[in-house]
PDB file of C-alpha atoms in Angstrom:
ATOM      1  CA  UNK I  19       0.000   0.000   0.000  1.00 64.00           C
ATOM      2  CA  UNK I  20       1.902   3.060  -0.694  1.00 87.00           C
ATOM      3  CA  UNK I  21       0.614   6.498   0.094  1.00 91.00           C
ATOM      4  CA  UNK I  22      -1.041   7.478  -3.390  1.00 92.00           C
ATOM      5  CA  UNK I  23      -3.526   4.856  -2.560  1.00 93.00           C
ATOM      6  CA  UNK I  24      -4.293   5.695   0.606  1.00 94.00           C
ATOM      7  CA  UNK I  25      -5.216   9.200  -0.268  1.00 95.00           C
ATOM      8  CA  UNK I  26      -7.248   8.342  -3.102  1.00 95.00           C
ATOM      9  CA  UNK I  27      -9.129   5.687  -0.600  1.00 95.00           C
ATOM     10  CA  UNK I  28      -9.542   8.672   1.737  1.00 95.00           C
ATOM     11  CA  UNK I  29     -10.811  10.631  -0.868  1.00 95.00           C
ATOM     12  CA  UNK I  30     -13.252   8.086  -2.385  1.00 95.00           C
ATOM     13  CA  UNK I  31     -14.409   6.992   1.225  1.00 95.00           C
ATOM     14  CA  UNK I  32     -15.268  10.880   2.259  1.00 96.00           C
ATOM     15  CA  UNK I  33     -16.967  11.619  -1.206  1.00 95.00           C
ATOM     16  CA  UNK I  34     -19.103   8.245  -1.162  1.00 94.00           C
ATOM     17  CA  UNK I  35     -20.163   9.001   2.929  1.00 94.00           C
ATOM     18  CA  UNK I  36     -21.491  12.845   1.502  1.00 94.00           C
ATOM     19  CA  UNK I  37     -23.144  10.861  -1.277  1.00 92.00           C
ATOM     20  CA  UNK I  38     -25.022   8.969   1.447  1.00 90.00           C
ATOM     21  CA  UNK I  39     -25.656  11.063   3.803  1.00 90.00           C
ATOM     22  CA  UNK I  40     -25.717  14.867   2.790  1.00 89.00           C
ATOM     23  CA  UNK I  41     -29.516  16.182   3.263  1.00 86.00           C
ATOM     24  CA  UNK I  42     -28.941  18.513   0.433  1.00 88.00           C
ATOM     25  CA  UNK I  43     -29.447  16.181  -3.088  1.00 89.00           C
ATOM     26  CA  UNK I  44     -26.508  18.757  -5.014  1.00 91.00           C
ATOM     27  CA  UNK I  45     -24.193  18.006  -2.167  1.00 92.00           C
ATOM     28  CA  UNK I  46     -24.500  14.465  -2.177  1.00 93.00           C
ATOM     29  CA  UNK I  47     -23.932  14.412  -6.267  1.00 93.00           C
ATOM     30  CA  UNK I  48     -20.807  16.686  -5.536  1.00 94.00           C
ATOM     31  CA  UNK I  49     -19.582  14.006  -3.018  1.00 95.00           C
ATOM     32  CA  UNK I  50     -20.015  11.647  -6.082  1.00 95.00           C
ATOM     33  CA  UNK I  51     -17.824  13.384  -8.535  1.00 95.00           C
ATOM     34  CA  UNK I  52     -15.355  13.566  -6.145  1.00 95.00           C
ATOM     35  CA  UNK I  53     -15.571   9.767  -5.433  1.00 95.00           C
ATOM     36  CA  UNK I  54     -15.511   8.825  -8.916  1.00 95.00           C
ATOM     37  CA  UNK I  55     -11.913  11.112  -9.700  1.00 95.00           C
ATOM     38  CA  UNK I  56     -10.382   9.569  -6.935  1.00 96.00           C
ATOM     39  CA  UNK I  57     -11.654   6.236  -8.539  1.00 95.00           C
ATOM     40  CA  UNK I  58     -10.117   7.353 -11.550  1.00 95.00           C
ATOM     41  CA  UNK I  59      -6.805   8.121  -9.845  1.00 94.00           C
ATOM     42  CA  UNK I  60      -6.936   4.868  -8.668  1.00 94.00           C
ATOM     43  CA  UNK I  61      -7.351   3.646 -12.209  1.00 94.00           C
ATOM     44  CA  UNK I  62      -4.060   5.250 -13.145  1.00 93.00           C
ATOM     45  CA  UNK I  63      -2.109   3.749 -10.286  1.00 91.00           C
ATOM     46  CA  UNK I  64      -3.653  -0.217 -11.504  1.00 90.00           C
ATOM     47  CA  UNK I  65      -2.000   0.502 -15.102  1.00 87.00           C
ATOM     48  CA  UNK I  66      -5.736   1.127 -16.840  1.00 90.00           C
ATOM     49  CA  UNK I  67      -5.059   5.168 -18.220  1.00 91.00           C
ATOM     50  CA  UNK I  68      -7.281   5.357 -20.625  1.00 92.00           C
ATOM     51  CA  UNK I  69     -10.264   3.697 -18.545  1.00 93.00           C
ATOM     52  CA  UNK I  70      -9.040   7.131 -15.679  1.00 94.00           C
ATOM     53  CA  UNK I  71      -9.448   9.154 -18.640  1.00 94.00           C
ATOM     54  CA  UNK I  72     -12.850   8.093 -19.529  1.00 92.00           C
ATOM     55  CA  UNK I  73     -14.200   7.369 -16.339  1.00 93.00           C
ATOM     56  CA  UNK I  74     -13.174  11.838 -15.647  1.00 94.00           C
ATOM     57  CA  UNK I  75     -14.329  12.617 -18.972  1.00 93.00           C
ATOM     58  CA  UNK I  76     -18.002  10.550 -19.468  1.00 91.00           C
ATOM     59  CA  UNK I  77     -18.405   9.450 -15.589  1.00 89.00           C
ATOM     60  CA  UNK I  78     -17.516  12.575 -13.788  1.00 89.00           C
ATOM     61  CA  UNK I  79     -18.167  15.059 -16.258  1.00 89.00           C
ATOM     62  CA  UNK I  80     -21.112  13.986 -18.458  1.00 90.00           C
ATOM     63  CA  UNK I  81     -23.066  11.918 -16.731  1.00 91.00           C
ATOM     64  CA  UNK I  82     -22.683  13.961 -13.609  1.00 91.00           C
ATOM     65  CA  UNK I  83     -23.835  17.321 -15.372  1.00 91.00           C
ATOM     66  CA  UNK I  84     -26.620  15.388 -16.646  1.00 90.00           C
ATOM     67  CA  UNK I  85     -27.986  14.458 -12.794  1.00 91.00           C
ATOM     68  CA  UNK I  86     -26.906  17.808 -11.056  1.00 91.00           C
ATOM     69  CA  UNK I  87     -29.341  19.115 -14.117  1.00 90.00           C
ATOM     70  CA  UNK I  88     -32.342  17.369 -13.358  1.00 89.00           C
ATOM     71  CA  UNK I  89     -31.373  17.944  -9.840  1.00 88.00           C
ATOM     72  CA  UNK I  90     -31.730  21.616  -9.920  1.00 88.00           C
ATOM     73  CA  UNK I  91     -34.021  21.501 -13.242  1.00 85.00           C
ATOM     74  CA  UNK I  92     -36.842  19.431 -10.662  1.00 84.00           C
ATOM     75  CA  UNK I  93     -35.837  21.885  -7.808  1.00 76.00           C
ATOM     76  CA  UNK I  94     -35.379  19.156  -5.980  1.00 70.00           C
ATOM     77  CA  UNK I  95     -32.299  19.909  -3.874  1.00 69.00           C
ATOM     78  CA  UNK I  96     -34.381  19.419  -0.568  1.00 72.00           C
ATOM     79  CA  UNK I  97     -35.509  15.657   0.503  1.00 67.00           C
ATOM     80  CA  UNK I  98     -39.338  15.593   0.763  1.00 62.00           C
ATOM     81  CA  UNK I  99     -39.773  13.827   4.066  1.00 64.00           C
ATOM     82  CA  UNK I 100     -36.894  11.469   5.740  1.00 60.00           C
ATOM     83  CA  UNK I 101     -39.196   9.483   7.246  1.00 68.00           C
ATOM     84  CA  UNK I 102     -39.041   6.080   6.540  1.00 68.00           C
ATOM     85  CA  UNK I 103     -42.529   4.305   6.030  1.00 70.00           C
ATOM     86  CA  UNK I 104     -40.119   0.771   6.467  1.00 73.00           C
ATOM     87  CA  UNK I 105     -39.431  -0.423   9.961  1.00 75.00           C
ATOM     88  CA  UNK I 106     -36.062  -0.995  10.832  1.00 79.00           C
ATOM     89  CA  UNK I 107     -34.650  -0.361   7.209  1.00 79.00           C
ATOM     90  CA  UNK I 108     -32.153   1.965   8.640  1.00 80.00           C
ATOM     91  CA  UNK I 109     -30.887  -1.347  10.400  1.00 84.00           C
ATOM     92  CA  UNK I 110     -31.415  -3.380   7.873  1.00 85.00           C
ATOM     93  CA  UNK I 111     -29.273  -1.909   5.391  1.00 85.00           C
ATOM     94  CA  UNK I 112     -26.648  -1.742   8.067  1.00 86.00           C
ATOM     95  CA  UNK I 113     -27.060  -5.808   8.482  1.00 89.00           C
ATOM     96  CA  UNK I 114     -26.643  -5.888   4.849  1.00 87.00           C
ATOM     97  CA  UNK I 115     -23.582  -4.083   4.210  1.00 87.00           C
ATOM     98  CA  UNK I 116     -22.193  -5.647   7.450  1.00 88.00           C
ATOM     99  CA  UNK I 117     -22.574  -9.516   5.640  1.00 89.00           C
ATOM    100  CA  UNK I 118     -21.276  -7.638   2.324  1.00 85.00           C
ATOM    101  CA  UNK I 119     -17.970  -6.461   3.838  1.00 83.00           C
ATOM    102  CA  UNK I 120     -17.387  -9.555   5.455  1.00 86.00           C
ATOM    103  CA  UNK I 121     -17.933 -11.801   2.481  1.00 85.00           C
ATOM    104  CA  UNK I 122     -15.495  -9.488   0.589  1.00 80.00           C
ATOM    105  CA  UNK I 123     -12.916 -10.042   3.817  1.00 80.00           C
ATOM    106  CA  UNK I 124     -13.375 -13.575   3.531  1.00 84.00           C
ATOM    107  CA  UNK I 125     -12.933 -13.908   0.086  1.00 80.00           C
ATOM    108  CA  UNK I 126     -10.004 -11.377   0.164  1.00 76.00           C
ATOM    109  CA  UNK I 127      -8.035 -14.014   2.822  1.00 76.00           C
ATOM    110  CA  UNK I 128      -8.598 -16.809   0.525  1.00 78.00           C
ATOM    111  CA  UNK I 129      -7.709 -14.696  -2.969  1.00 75.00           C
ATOM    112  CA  UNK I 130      -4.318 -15.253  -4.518  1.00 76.00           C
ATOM    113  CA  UNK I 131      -3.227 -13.622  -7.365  1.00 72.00           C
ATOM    114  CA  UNK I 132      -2.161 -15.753 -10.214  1.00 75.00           C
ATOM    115  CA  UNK I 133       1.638 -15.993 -10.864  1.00 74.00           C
ATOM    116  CA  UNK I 134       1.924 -14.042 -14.074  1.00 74.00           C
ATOM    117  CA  UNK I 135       3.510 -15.542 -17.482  1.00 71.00           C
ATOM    118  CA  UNK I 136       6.500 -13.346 -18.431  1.00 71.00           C
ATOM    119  CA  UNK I 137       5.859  -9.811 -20.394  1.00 71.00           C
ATOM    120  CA  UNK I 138       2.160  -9.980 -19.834  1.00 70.00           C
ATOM    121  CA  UNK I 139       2.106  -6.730 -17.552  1.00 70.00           C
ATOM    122  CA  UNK I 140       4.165  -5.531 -20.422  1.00 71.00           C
ATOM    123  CA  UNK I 141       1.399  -6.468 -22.992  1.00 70.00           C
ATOM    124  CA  UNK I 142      -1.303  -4.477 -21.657  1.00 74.00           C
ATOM    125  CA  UNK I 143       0.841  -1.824 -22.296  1.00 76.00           C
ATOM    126  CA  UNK I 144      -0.418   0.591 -19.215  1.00 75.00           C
ATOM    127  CA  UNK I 145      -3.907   0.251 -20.579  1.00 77.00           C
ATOM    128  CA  UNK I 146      -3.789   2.606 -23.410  1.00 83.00           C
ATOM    129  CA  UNK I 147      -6.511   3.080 -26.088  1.00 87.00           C
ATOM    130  CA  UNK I 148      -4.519   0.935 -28.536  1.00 88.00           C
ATOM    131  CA  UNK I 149      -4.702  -2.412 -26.734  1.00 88.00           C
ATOM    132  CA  UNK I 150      -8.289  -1.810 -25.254  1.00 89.00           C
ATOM    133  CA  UNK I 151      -9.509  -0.915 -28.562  1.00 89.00           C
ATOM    134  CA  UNK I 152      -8.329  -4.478 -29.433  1.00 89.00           C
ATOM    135  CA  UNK I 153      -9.853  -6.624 -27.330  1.00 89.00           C
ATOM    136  CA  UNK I 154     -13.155  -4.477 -27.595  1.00 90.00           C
ATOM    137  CA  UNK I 155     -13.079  -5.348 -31.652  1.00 92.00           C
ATOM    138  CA  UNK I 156     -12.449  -8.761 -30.871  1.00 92.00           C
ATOM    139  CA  UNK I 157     -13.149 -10.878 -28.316  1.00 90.00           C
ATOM    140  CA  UNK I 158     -16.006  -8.345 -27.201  1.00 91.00           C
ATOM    141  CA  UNK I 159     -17.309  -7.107 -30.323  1.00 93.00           C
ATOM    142  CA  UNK I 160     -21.017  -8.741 -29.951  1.00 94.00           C
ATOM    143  CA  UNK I 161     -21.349  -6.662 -26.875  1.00 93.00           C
ATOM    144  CA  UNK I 162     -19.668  -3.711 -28.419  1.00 93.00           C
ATOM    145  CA  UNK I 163     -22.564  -3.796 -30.755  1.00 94.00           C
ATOM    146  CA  UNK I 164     -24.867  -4.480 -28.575  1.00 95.00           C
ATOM    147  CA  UNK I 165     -24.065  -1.899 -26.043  1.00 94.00           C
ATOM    148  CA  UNK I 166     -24.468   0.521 -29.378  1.00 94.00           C
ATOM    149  CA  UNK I 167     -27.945  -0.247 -30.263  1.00 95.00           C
ATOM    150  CA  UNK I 168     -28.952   0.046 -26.493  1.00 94.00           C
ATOM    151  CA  UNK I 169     -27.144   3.740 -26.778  1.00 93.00           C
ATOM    152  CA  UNK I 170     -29.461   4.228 -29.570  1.00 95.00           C
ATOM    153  CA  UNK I 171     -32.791   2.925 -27.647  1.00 94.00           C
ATOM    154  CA  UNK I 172     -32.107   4.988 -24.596  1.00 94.00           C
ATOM    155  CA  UNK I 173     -31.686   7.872 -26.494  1.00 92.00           C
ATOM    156  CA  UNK I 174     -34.916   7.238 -28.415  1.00 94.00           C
ATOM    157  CA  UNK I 175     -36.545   6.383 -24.514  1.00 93.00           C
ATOM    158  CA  UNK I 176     -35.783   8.977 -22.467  1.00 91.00           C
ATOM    159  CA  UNK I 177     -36.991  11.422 -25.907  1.00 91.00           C
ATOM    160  CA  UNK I 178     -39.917   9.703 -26.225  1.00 91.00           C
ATOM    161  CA  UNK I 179     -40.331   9.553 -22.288  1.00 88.00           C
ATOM    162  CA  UNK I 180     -39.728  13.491 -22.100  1.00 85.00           C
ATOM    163  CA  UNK I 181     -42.255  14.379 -24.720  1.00 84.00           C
ATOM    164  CA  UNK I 182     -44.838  16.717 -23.558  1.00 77.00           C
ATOM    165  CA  UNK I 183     -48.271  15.502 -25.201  1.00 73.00           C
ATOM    166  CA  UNK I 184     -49.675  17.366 -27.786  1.00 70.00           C
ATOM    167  CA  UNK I 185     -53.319  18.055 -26.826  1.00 63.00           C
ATOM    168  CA  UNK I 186     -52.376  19.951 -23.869  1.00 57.00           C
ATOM    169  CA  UNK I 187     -51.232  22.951 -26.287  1.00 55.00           C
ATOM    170  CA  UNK I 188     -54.640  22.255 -28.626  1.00 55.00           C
ATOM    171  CA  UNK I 189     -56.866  22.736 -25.543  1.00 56.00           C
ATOM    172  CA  UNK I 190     -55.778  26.217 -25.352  1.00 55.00           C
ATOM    173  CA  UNK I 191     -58.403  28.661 -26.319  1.00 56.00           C
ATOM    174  CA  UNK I 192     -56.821  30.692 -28.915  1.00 55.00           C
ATOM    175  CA  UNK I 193     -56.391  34.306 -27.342  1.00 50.00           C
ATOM    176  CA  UNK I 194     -54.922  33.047 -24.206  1.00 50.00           C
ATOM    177  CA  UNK I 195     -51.115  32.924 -25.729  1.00 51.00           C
ATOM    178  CA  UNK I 196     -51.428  36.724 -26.777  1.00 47.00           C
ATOM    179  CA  UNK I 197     -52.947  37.959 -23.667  1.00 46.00           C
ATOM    180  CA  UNK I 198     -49.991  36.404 -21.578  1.00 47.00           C
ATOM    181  CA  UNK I 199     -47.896  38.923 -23.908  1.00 48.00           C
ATOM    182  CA  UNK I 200     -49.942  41.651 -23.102  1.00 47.00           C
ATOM    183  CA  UNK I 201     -49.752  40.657 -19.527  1.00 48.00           C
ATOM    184  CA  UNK I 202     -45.752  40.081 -19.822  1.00 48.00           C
ATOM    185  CA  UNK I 203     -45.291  43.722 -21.280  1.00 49.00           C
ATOM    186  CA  UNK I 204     -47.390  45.616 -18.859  1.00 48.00           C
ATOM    187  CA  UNK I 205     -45.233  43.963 -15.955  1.00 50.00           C
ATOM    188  CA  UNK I 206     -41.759  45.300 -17.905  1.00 48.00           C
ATOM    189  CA  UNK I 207     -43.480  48.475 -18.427  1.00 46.00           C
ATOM    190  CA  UNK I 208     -44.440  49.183 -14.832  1.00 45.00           C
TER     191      UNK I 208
ATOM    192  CA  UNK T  90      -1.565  -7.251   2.125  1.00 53.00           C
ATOM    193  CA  UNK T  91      -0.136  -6.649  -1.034  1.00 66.00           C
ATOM    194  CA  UNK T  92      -0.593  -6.671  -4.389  1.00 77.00           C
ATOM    195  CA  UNK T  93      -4.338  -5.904  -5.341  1.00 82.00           C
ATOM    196  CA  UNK T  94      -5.973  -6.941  -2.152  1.00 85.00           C
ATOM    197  CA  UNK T  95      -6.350  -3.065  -0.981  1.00 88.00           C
ATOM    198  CA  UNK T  96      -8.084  -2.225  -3.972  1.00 90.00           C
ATOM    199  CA  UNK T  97     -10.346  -5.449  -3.585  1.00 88.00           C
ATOM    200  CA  UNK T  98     -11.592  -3.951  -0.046  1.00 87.00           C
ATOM    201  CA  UNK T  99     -11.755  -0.240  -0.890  1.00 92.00           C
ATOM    202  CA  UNK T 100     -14.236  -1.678  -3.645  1.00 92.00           C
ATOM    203  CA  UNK T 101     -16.347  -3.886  -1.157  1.00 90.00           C
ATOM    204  CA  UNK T 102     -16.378  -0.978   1.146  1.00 91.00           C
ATOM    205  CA  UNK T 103     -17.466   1.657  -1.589  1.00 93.00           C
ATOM    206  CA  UNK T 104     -20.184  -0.971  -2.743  1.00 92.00           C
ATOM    207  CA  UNK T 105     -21.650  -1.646   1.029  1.00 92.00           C
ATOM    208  CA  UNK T 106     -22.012   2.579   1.209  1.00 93.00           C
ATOM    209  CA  UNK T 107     -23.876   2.438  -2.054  1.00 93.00           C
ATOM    210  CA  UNK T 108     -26.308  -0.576  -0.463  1.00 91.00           C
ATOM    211  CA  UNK T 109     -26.708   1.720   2.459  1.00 91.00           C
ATOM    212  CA  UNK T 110     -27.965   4.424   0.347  1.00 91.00           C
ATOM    213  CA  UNK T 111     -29.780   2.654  -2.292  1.00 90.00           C
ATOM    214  CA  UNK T 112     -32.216   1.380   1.048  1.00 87.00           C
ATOM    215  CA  UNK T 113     -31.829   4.316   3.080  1.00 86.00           C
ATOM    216  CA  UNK T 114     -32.849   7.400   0.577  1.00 84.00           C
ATOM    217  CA  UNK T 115     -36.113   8.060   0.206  1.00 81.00           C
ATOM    218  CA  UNK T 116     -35.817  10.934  -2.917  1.00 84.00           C
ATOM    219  CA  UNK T 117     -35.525   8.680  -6.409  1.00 86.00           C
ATOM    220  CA  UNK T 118     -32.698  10.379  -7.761  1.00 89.00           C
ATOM    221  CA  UNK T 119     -30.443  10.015  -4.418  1.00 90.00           C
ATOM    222  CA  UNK T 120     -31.270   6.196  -4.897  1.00 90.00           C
ATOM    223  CA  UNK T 121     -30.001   6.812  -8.504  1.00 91.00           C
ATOM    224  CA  UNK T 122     -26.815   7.782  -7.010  1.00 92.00           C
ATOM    225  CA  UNK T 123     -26.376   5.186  -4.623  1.00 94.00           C
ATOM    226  CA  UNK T 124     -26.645   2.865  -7.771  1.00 94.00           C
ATOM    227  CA  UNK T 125     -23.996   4.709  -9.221  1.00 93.00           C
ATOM    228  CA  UNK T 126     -21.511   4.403  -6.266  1.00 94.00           C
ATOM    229  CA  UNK T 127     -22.061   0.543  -6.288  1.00 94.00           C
ATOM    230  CA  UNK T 128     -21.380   0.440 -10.397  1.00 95.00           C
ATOM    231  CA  UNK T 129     -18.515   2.055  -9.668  1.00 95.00           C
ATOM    232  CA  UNK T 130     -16.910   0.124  -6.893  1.00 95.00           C
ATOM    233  CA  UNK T 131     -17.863  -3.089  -9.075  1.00 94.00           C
ATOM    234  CA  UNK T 132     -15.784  -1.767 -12.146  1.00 95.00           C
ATOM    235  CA  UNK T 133     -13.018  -0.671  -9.087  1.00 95.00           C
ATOM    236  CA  UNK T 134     -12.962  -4.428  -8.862  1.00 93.00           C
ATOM    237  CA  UNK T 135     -12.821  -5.028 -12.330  1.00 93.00           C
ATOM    238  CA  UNK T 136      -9.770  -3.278 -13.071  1.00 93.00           C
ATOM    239  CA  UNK T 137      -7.988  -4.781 -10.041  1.00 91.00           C
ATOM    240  CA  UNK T 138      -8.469  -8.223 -11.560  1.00 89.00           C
ATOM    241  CA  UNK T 139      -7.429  -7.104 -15.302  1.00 89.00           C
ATOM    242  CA  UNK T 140      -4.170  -6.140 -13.148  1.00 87.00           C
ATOM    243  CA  UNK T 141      -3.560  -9.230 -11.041  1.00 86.00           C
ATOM    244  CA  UNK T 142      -4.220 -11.659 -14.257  1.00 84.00           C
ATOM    245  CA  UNK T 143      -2.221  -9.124 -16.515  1.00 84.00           C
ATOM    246  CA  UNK T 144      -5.385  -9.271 -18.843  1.00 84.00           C
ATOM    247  CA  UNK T 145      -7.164  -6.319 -20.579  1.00 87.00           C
ATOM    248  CA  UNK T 146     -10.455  -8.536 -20.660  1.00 89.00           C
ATOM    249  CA  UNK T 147     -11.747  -6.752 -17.872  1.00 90.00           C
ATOM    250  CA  UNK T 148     -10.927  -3.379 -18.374  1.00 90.00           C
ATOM    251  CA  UNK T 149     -12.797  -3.524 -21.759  1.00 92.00           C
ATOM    252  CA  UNK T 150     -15.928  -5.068 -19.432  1.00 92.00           C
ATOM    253  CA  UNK T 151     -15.169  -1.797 -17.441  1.00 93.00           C
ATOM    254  CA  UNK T 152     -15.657  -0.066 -20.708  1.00 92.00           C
ATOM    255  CA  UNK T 153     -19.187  -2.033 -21.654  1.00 93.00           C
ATOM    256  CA  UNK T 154     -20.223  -1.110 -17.769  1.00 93.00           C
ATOM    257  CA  UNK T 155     -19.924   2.300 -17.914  1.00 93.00           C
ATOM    258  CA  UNK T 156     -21.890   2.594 -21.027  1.00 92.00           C
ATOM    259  CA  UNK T 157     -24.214   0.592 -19.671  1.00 92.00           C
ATOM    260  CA  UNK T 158     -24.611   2.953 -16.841  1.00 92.00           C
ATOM    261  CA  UNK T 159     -25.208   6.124 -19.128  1.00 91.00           C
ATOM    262  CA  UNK T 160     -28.216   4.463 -20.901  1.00 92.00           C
ATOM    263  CA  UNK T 161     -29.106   3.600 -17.128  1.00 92.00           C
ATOM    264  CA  UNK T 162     -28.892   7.306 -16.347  1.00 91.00           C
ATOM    265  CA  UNK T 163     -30.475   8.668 -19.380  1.00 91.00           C
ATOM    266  CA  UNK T 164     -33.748   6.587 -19.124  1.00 92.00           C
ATOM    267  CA  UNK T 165     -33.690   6.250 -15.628  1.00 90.00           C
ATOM    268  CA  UNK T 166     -33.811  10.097 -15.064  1.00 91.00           C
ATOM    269  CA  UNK T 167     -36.295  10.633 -18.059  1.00 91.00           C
ATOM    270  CA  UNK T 168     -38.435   8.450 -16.266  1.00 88.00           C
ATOM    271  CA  UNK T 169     -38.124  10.345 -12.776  1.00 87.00           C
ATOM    272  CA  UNK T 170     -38.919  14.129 -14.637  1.00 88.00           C
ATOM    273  CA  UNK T 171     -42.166  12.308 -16.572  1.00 87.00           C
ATOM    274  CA  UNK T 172     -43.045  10.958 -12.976  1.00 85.00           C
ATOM    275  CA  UNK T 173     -42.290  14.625 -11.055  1.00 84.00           C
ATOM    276  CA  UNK T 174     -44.610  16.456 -13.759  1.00 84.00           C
ATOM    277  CA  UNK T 175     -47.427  13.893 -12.682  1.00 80.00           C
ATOM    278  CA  UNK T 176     -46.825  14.258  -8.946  1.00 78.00           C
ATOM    279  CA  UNK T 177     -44.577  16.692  -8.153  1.00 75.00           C
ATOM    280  CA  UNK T 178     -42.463  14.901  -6.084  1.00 75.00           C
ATOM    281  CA  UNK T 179     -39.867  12.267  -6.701  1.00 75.00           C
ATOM    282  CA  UNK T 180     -40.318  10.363  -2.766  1.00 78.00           C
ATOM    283  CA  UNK T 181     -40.679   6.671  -3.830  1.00 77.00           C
ATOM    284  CA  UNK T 182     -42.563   5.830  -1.048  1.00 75.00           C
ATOM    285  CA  UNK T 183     -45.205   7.238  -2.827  1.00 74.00           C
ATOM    286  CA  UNK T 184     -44.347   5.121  -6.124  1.00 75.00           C
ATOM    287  CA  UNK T 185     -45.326   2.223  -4.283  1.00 71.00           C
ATOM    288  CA  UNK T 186     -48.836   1.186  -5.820  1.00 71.00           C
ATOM    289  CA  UNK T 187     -47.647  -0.947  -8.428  1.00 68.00           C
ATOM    290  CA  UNK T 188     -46.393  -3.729  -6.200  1.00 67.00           C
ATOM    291  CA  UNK T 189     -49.582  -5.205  -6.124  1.00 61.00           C
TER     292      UNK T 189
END
């Protein structure tokens, strides 16, 4: 364990308890981006740069931007109610990750990493585009594809999903848009 | 302790926080978040392993995950702004009449 590591575990702990447990919804999304560029410098220390790169570029920027938007485009910043209508879920949860962490010791005391066949570490070649770009075309090219077309769907979905429906604007009786106007420029006037 | 065991716990750890909050949060898009945390900690794992095997194999899986996870976010948040313009409120508690 050398000290780059422990930082960047630091860092990810702290910005995955504020994801948890910050009251304020924009808070707890901050806490996340932090998490995930620690992640990423973790990334860079396991040999894996370009997977750091996109995990900053798509994980922590895009994706990110895209929930502190609907965050602050649904005003909903503030939690609703923090009451729990489940009893004991609270303790439940805690149960839960209790048995996960220990299966994850348990396994860790029994895991052994394989003894590597020479120049494979050399192979991967830190990780870069080149060599991932590789395997994706070959061995993983049906999910490549696959992963395209459900790009494509969810795209089509969450259109679809957003689309305001179009009797609400034929409903309108027709003078109502231009006395809004009206209404709009008396306000700037006055 | 050496090698890629650290990582291996820093992921379970990361992945029991996200459990926590996925049961814990009551306000849909936190429990989005929560979901996220745990993805990530799972691909932290992922990358560990391509390292102790000296395989890319499962860095590219890395790579399928985290598209996976943007089609994830993109419908999963559509869905949570058509359900706030019904009900003005994301709360899932209140979400709960289609279990039956």
């Amino acid at each position: 364990m050398t000290a780059i590591f422990i930082l960047f575990a630091l860092m990810a702990i702290l910005g995955g308890l504020l994801t948890i447990l910050a009251k304020n919804a924009v808070h707890a999304a901050l806490g996340l981006v932090g998490c995930l560029i620690s992640v990423a410098g973790l990334y860079v220390t396991l040999n894996a740069h370009f997977l750091a790169a996109v995990q900053v570029i798509v994980y922590a920027g895009a994706i990110m931007v895209l929930f502190l938007f609907v965050i602050m485009l649904l005003n909903a910043a503030k939690p609703v109610t923090e009451e729990n209508p489940v009893p004991f879920v609270t303790e439940i949860a805690g149960v839960a990750a209790c048995v996960v962490i220990f299966a994850m010791v348990v396994i860790m005391s029994s895991f052994k990493a394989p003894v590597l066949p020479k120049g494979a570490v050399e192979a991967m070649q830190g990780g870069g585009p080149g060599p991932i770009g590789e395997v994706l075309f070959t061995k993983f090219l049906l999910p490549f594809e696959a992963v395209s077309i459900l790009l494509l769907v969810a795209v089509i979905g969450s259109v679809a999903l957003v689309k305001r429906p179009e009797q609400q604007q034929e409903n309108l009786p027709d003078g109502e848009l231009v006395g809004t106007f009206e209404n709009d420029r008396q306000e700037v006037k006055a | 302790m050496e090698g890629v065991t650290p990582y291996l716990m820093l992921s379970g750890i990361l992945f029991s926080m996200g459990l926590i909050g996925a049961l814990t949060r009551r306000t849909a898009i936190l429990v989005f978040l929560s979901v996220e945390l745990m993805l990530n900690a799972a691909n932290l794992a992922l990358v560990a392993f391509a390292q102790a095997w000296g395989d890319l194999v499962a860095q590219s899986a890395v790579f399928i995950v985290m598209t996976l996870a943007a089609a994830e976010v993109a419908i999963g948040l559509a869905i949570i702004v058509t359900i706030f313009r019904k009900r003005v409120s994301t709360n899932v508690d209140t979400l709960a009449e289609l279990k039956g």
